[in-house]
Coordinates of C-alpha atoms in Angstrom, one line a residue:
M8 CA -27.6 124.2 -28.8
T9 CA -28.0 121.3 -26.4
N10 CA -28.0 117.5 -26.9
Q11 CA -30.2 114.8 -25.7
N12 CA -28.7 111.5 -24.7
V13 CA -31.0 108.5 -25.0
V14 CA -30.1 105.2 -23.4
V15 CA -31.8 102.2 -24.9
P16 CA -32.3 99.0 -22.7
E17 CA -30.4 96.0 -24.1
S18 CA -33.7 94.1 -24.5
M19 CA -35.2 96.5 -26.8
E20 CA -35.6 95.3 -30.4
I21 CA -35.6 98.9 -31.7
A22 CA -34.5 102.2 -30.3
V23 CA -37.8 104.1 -30.0
A24 CA -41.2 102.5 -30.4
N25 CA -43.1 104.6 -33.0
P26 CA -41.3 107.9 -32.3
A27 CA -42.7 111.1 -33.5
P28 CA -40.8 112.5 -36.5
M29 CA -38.1 114.7 -35.1
F30 CA -36.9 116.1 -38.4
P31 CA -39.5 115.3 -41.1
Y32 CA -39.2 115.6 -44.8
L33 CA -42.3 116.0 -46.8
P34 CA -43.0 112.7 -48.6
P35 CA -43.3 112.9 -52.4
K36 CA -46.6 112.9 -54.1
G37 CA -47.7 110.4 -56.6
G38 CA -47.1 106.8 -57.1
G39 CA -44.0 105.3 -58.8
A40 CA -42.4 102.0 -59.0
S41 CA -42.6 99.6 -56.1
A42 CA -39.4 99.6 -54.0
G43 CA -39.7 95.9 -53.7
G44 CA -39.4 95.7 -57.4
V45 CA -35.7 96.6 -57.2
R46 CA -34.5 93.1 -56.9
G47 CA -35.8 93.0 -53.4
G48 CA -36.0 89.2 -53.2
F49 CA -33.4 88.2 -55.7
G50 CA -30.0 87.0 -54.9
I51 CA -27.8 84.8 -52.7
R52 CA -28.9 85.1 -49.1
R53 CA -26.2 85.5 -46.5
K54 CA -26.1 83.7 -43.2
C55 CA -26.1 85.9 -40.1
L56 CA -22.6 86.6 -38.6
P57 CA -22.7 85.0 -35.1
Q58 CA -21.0 86.4 -32.1
L59 CA -17.6 84.7 -31.6
D60 CA -17.5 82.8 -28.3
L61 CA -14.5 83.9 -26.2
S62 CA -15.4 81.9 -23.1
E63 CA -13.1 79.3 -21.5
N64 CA -15.3 76.6 -22.8
G65 CA -14.5 77.7 -26.4
G66 CA -11.0 76.5 -26.0
S67 CA -8.5 76.3 -28.8
G68 CA -11.2 75.4 -31.3
R69 CA -12.8 78.8 -31.0
I70 CA -9.5 80.5 -31.5
N71 CA -8.8 78.4 -34.6
V72 CA -12.1 79.4 -36.1
W73 CA -11.2 83.0 -35.4
I74 CA -7.9 82.6 -37.1
E75 CA -9.5 81.0 -40.1
T76 CA -11.9 83.9 -40.4
M77 CA -9.0 86.4 -40.3
E78 CA -7.1 84.4 -42.9
A79 CA -10.2 84.3 -45.2
S80 CA -10.2 88.1 -45.3
S81 CA -6.6 88.1 -46.6
P82 CA -6.0 88.5 -50.4
K83 CA -3.7 85.4 -50.1
H84 CA -6.7 83.3 -49.2
K85 CA -9.6 82.8 -51.6
S86 CA -11.4 80.0 -49.7
A87 CA -14.8 80.5 -48.2
A88 CA -14.8 82.1 -44.8
T89 CA -16.3 80.2 -41.9
L90 CA -19.3 80.8 -39.7
G91 CA -21.2 82.6 -42.4
V92 CA -18.7 85.4 -42.8
S93 CA -19.0 86.9 -46.3
A94 CA -17.4 84.1 -48.3
S95 CA -15.4 84.7 -51.5
I96 CA -16.9 83.0 -54.5
T97 CA -14.3 81.7 -57.0
G98 CA -14.4 80.4 -60.5
P99 CA -15.8 81.9 -63.7
H100 CA -19.1 80.1 -63.5
E101 CA -19.7 81.1 -59.9
H102 CA -18.6 84.7 -60.7
S103 CA -21.1 84.9 -63.6
T104 CA -23.9 83.4 -61.4
W105 CA -23.1 85.9 -58.7
M106 CA -23.2 88.8 -61.1
L107 CA -26.6 87.7 -62.3
S108 CA -27.9 88.0 -58.8
H109 CA -25.9 91.1 -57.8
P110 CA -25.4 93.1 -61.1
S111 CA -23.5 96.3 -61.2
A112 CA -25.5 99.2 -60.0
L113 CA -24.0 101.2 -63.0
S114 CA -25.1 98.7 -65.7
M115 CA -28.5 98.5 -64.0
F116 CA -28.9 102.2 -63.5
D117 CA -31.9 102.6 -65.7
E118 CA -33.7 99.9 -63.8
I119 CA -32.8 101.5 -60.5
T120 CA -34.0 105.0 -61.5
K121 CA -37.3 103.6 -62.7
A122 CA -37.9 102.4 -59.2
L123 CA -37.0 105.8 -57.7
I124 CA -39.8 107.7 -59.6
G125 CA -42.3 109.1 -57.1
K126 CA -40.2 107.9 -54.1
Q127 CA -38.4 109.8 -51.4
V128 CA -34.8 108.4 -51.6
V129 CA -32.8 108.3 -48.4
M130 CA -29.0 107.6 -48.9
F131 CA -26.9 105.7 -46.3
L132 CA -23.2 105.5 -47.0
D133 CA -20.4 103.5 -45.3
Y134 CA -17.1 105.4 -45.2
D135 CA -14.0 103.1 -45.4
G136 CA -13.8 101.2 -48.6
T137 CA -16.9 103.0 -49.9
L138 CA -16.2 106.7 -50.0
S139 CA -12.4 106.3 -49.4
P140 CA -10.0 103.5 -50.4
I141 CA -8.9 100.9 -47.8
V142 CA -5.4 102.0 -46.7
D143 CA -2.7 100.6 -44.4
D144 CA -3.0 103.5 -42.0
P145 CA -6.6 104.0 -40.9
D146 CA -5.7 107.6 -39.9
R147 CA -5.0 108.4 -43.5
A148 CA -8.2 107.1 -45.1
F149 CA -8.9 110.4 -46.8
M150 CA -11.7 110.8 -49.3
S151 CA -11.0 112.8 -52.5
D152 CA -12.3 116.2 -53.1
A153 CA -14.3 114.8 -56.1
M154 CA -15.9 112.3 -53.8
R155 CA -16.8 115.0 -51.3
D156 CA -18.4 117.0 -54.0
A157 CA -20.4 114.0 -55.1
V158 CA -21.7 113.3 -51.6
R159 CA -22.5 117.0 -51.1
D160 CA -24.5 117.1 -54.3
V161 CA -26.4 113.9 -53.3
A162 CA -27.3 115.5 -50.0
R163 CA -28.8 118.5 -51.8
Y164 CA -31.5 116.2 -53.2
F165 CA -31.8 113.3 -50.7
P166 CA -31.4 113.0 -46.9
T167 CA -27.9 111.5 -46.6
A168 CA -26.3 109.7 -43.7
I169 CA -22.8 108.4 -43.1
V170 CA -22.9 105.1 -41.2
S171 CA -19.5 104.0 -40.1
G172 CA -17.7 101.8 -37.6
R173 CA -15.4 104.8 -36.9
C174 CA -15.8 107.3 -34.1
R175 CA -18.4 109.8 -35.2
N176 CA -16.0 112.8 -34.7
K177 CA -13.3 110.9 -36.7
V178 CA -15.5 110.2 -39.7
Y179 CA -16.8 113.8 -39.7
S180 CA -13.2 115.0 -39.8
F181 CA -12.7 113.0 -43.0
V182 CA -16.0 114.0 -44.7
R183 CA -16.4 117.6 -43.4
L184 CA -20.0 118.0 -44.6
A185 CA -22.2 119.5 -41.9
E186 CA -25.5 118.9 -43.7
L187 CA -25.2 115.1 -43.4
Y188 CA -26.4 112.7 -40.7
Y189 CA -23.5 110.9 -38.9
A190 CA -23.8 107.5 -37.3
G191 CA -20.5 106.4 -35.8
S192 CA -19.4 103.4 -33.8
H193 CA -21.6 101.1 -36.0
G194 CA -24.6 103.3 -35.4
M195 CA -24.2 103.6 -31.6
D196 CA -23.4 107.4 -31.9
I197 CA -25.9 109.3 -34.0
K198 CA -26.1 113.0 -34.6
V199 CA -28.4 115.0 -36.9
P200 CA -27.2 117.8 -39.1
A201 CA -26.4 121.0 -37.3
K202 CA -28.2 123.1 -39.9
G203 CA -31.6 123.2 -41.5
P204 CA -34.9 124.1 -39.8
S205 CA -36.6 121.0 -41.1
L206 CA -34.1 118.8 -39.2
K207 CA -34.8 120.2 -35.7
K208 CA -37.2 119.0 -33.0
P209 CA -40.1 121.4 -32.2
N210 CA -38.1 122.7 -29.2
G211 CA -35.2 123.6 -31.5
K212 CA -32.7 121.2 -29.9
A213 CA -30.3 119.0 -31.8
V214 CA -30.4 115.3 -31.0
L215 CA -27.5 113.1 -30.0
F216 CA -28.5 109.4 -29.8
Q217 CA -26.2 107.1 -28.0
P218 CA -27.8 103.8 -27.0
A219 CA -24.5 102.4 -25.5
S220 CA -23.6 105.3 -23.3
K221 CA -23.2 103.2 -20.2
F222 CA -20.4 101.2 -21.8
L223 CA -18.1 104.2 -22.3
P224 CA -16.0 103.5 -19.2
M225 CA -15.6 99.9 -20.1
I226 CA -14.7 100.6 -23.7
D227 CA -12.1 103.1 -22.6
K228 CA -10.6 100.6 -20.2
V229 CA -10.5 97.9 -22.8
Y230 CA -8.9 100.2 -25.3
R231 CA -6.0 101.1 -22.9
T232 CA -5.6 97.4 -22.0
L233 CA -5.4 96.4 -25.7
L234 CA -2.9 99.1 -26.4
E235 CA -0.6 97.5 -23.9
A236 CA -1.4 93.9 -24.9
T237 CA -0.7 94.4 -28.6
K238 CA 2.3 96.8 -28.5
S239 CA 4.7 93.9 -29.0
T240 CA 2.9 92.9 -32.3
P241 CA 4.5 94.9 -35.1
G242 CA 1.9 96.5 -37.4
A243 CA -1.0 96.1 -35.0
K244 CA -3.0 99.3 -34.4
V245 CA -5.7 99.8 -31.8
E246 CA -8.3 102.5 -32.5
N247 CA -10.7 103.9 -30.0
N248 CA -14.0 104.5 -31.8
K249 CA -15.8 105.7 -28.7
F250 CA -18.4 103.0 -28.4
C251 CA -16.3 100.3 -29.9
V252 CA -12.6 99.4 -30.2
S253 CA -11.0 98.3 -33.5
V254 CA -7.8 96.2 -33.7
H255 CA -6.4 96.6 -37.2
F256 CA -4.1 93.8 -38.4
R257 CA -3.7 94.9 -42.1
C258 CA 0.0 95.6 -41.4
V259 CA 0.6 92.5 -39.2
D260 CA 2.6 89.6 -40.6
E261 CA 0.2 86.7 -41.0
K262 CA 2.4 84.5 -39.0
R263 CA 1.7 86.7 -36.0
W264 CA -2.1 86.6 -36.3
R265 CA -2.5 83.7 -33.9
A266 CA -0.4 85.4 -31.2
L267 CA -2.5 88.6 -31.7
A268 CA -5.7 86.6 -31.4
D269 CA -4.5 85.1 -28.1
R270 CA -3.7 88.5 -26.7
V271 CA -7.0 90.0 -27.6
K272 CA -8.9 86.9 -26.3
S273 CA -7.0 87.1 -23.0
V274 CA -8.2 90.7 -22.5
L275 CA -11.8 90.1 -23.5
K276 CA -12.2 87.1 -21.1
E277 CA -12.7 89.7 -18.4
Y278 CA -15.5 91.5 -20.3
P279 CA -18.5 89.2 -21.0
K280 CA -20.6 92.2 -22.0
L281 CA -18.5 92.8 -25.1
R282 CA -18.6 90.9 -28.4
L283 CA -16.0 90.4 -31.1
T284 CA -16.7 90.5 -34.9
P285 CA -14.3 90.4 -37.8
G286 CA -14.2 93.0 -40.6
R287 CA -11.8 93.8 -43.5
K288 CA -8.5 93.2 -41.8
V289 CA -9.9 94.6 -38.5
L290 CA -11.4 93.1 -35.3
E291 CA -14.3 95.0 -33.9
I292 CA -15.0 94.9 -30.1
R293 CA -18.5 96.2 -29.3
P294 CA -21.1 96.1 -26.5
I295 CA -23.5 93.3 -26.5
I296 CA -26.7 95.3 -27.2
K297 CA -29.3 94.8 -29.9
W298 CA -27.9 97.6 -32.0
D299 CA -26.1 97.6 -35.3
K300 CA -26.0 99.5 -38.6
G301 CA -29.3 98.1 -39.7
R302 CA -31.0 99.3 -36.5
A303 CA -29.3 102.7 -36.9
M304 CA -30.7 102.9 -40.4
E305 CA -34.2 102.1 -39.1
F306 CA -33.9 104.6 -36.3
L307 CA -33.0 107.4 -38.8
L308 CA -35.8 106.5 -41.1
K309 CA -38.3 106.6 -38.2
S310 CA -36.8 109.9 -37.0
L311 CA -37.2 111.4 -40.5
G312 CA -40.9 110.4 -40.4
F313 CA -40.7 107.4 -42.8
A314 CA -41.4 104.6 -40.3
D315 CA -44.5 103.4 -42.1
S316 CA -44.1 105.3 -45.4
K317 CA -44.6 103.4 -48.6
D318 CA -43.1 106.3 -50.5
V319 CA -39.6 106.1 -49.0
L320 CA -36.8 104.2 -50.8
P321 CA -33.6 103.7 -48.7
V322 CA -30.4 103.0 -50.5
Y323 CA -27.5 101.7 -48.5
I324 CA -23.9 101.4 -50.0
G325 CA -21.2 99.6 -48.0
D326 CA -18.3 97.2 -48.3
D327 CA -17.9 95.6 -44.9
L328 CA -19.4 92.6 -43.0
T329 CA -21.1 95.1 -40.6
D330 CA -23.0 96.6 -43.5
E331 CA -24.7 93.3 -44.0
D332 CA -27.0 94.1 -41.1
A333 CA -28.4 97.0 -43.1
F334 CA -28.6 95.0 -46.3
K335 CA -30.6 92.4 -44.5
V336 CA -33.0 95.0 -43.0
L337 CA -33.7 96.3 -46.5
R338 CA -34.3 92.8 -47.9
N339 CA -36.7 92.0 -45.1
R340 CA -38.6 95.3 -45.6
G341 CA -38.9 94.6 -49.3
Q342 CA -38.3 98.3 -49.6
G343 CA -35.1 99.9 -50.8
F344 CA -31.9 98.1 -51.7
G345 CA -28.3 97.6 -50.7
I346 CA -25.2 97.9 -52.9
L347 CA -22.1 95.9 -51.9
V348 CA -18.7 97.5 -52.8
S349 CA -16.4 94.6 -53.6
K350 CA -14.1 93.4 -56.4
I351 CA -14.6 89.9 -55.2
P352 CA -18.0 88.1 -55.3
K353 CA -19.2 87.4 -51.8
E354 CA -22.2 86.1 -50.1
T355 CA -24.4 89.1 -49.4
S356 CA -27.9 90.4 -48.8
A357 CA -27.2 93.4 -51.1
S358 CA -29.1 93.5 -54.4
Y359 CA -26.5 95.2 -56.5
S360 CA -22.7 95.6 -56.5
L361 CA -20.0 98.1 -57.3
Q362 CA -16.3 97.3 -57.5
E363 CA -14.6 100.2 -55.7
P364 CA -15.0 103.8 -54.4
S365 CA -14.5 105.2 -57.9
E366 CA -17.6 103.4 -59.1
V367 CA -19.5 104.6 -56.0
M368 CA -18.6 108.1 -57.0
D369 CA -19.8 107.5 -60.5
F370 CA -23.0 106.1 -59.3
L371 CA -23.6 109.1 -57.0
Q372 CA -22.9 111.5 -59.8
R373 CA -25.2 109.8 -62.1
L374 CA -27.9 109.7 -59.5
V375 CA -27.6 113.5 -59.0
E376 CA -27.7 114.1 -62.7
W377 CA -30.8 111.9 -63.0
K378 CA -32.5 113.9 -60.3
R379 CA -31.6 117.2 -61.9
L380 CA -33.0 116.2 -65.2
T381 CA -36.2 114.8 -63.6
L382 CA -36.8 118.1 -61.8
K383 CA -36.1 120.1 -64.9
S384 CA -38.5 118.1 -66.9
C385 CA -41.2 118.6 -64.2
T386 CA -40.8 122.4 -64.3
M387 CA -41.2 122.3 -68.1
V388 CA -44.5 120.6 -68.0

């Protein structure tokens, strides 16, 4: 088995213009509810997360904004985040209003399944905070056996992809399900399932899609530099995710965040082709290319043969700021829906919400049971 590496120019809006389906699924027959009917245009719209300016001209003001963003992600701080970062919404009235716009996917399960009838569902799942709990040590973010079984069962009925900021090999070592698609490094490292004849190109070769391959030497150098620059900050952890670098500050004393910010900023001054975005107690350093989890989702849908299909219904479940790129794509398509995993109301482009990974597992299990009953009823007719 060989791999194909495809490099995408930075100026491209999407990876492949009208690609031929590489691993097509047969679309379902019949009609069904409109995908756009699943709260496609209902909810609080989230502002785009801008790139943080690390240039000299940004000065201390830019660093202060960065610090405020980091502080806003801390449980100690309930104030709205700056720069359009998913802002916490506080107060009973605001919480009730938010839940009206982003109801629980469990309480609205019947509404959701009505929209799935006659549709080819494609599942996209974040990993950390979605399939596994958020933990202090990112190397110990293990998913439970019960969650693994739930994901395995979902993949039996629907094409399923894991879309994570983690290195693809790392997230695979956690999930350990060969039948899934894996998009690591925020979608910059995509590999199709190793098994299944319907998932192969006509020439029988597996496909490895890496639009940021040319940045590998730069990412590796930045990783090693950041290791050295942050080693004096207790609790800081630098993770090499192949096409991006993550600086975890979950275990860093809040009083040291500003010093950590200064050190990271100092390193990134020398790399104008890299951008910085905040996540849940993590700082993500990525190449400046037009690629994110939303574009990765679109690429996989096109590769599956669903580029222009009206019968496909993508479902994306995630908890992080980087998942908003995928939620926004689904809203703009008016087809499919996003589910935000969060105990705290936030600005989001997702249509529904779940509070924690245990609810994600419950939702997946109910979805599998619904599909089984639907197929059983069809065979009895």
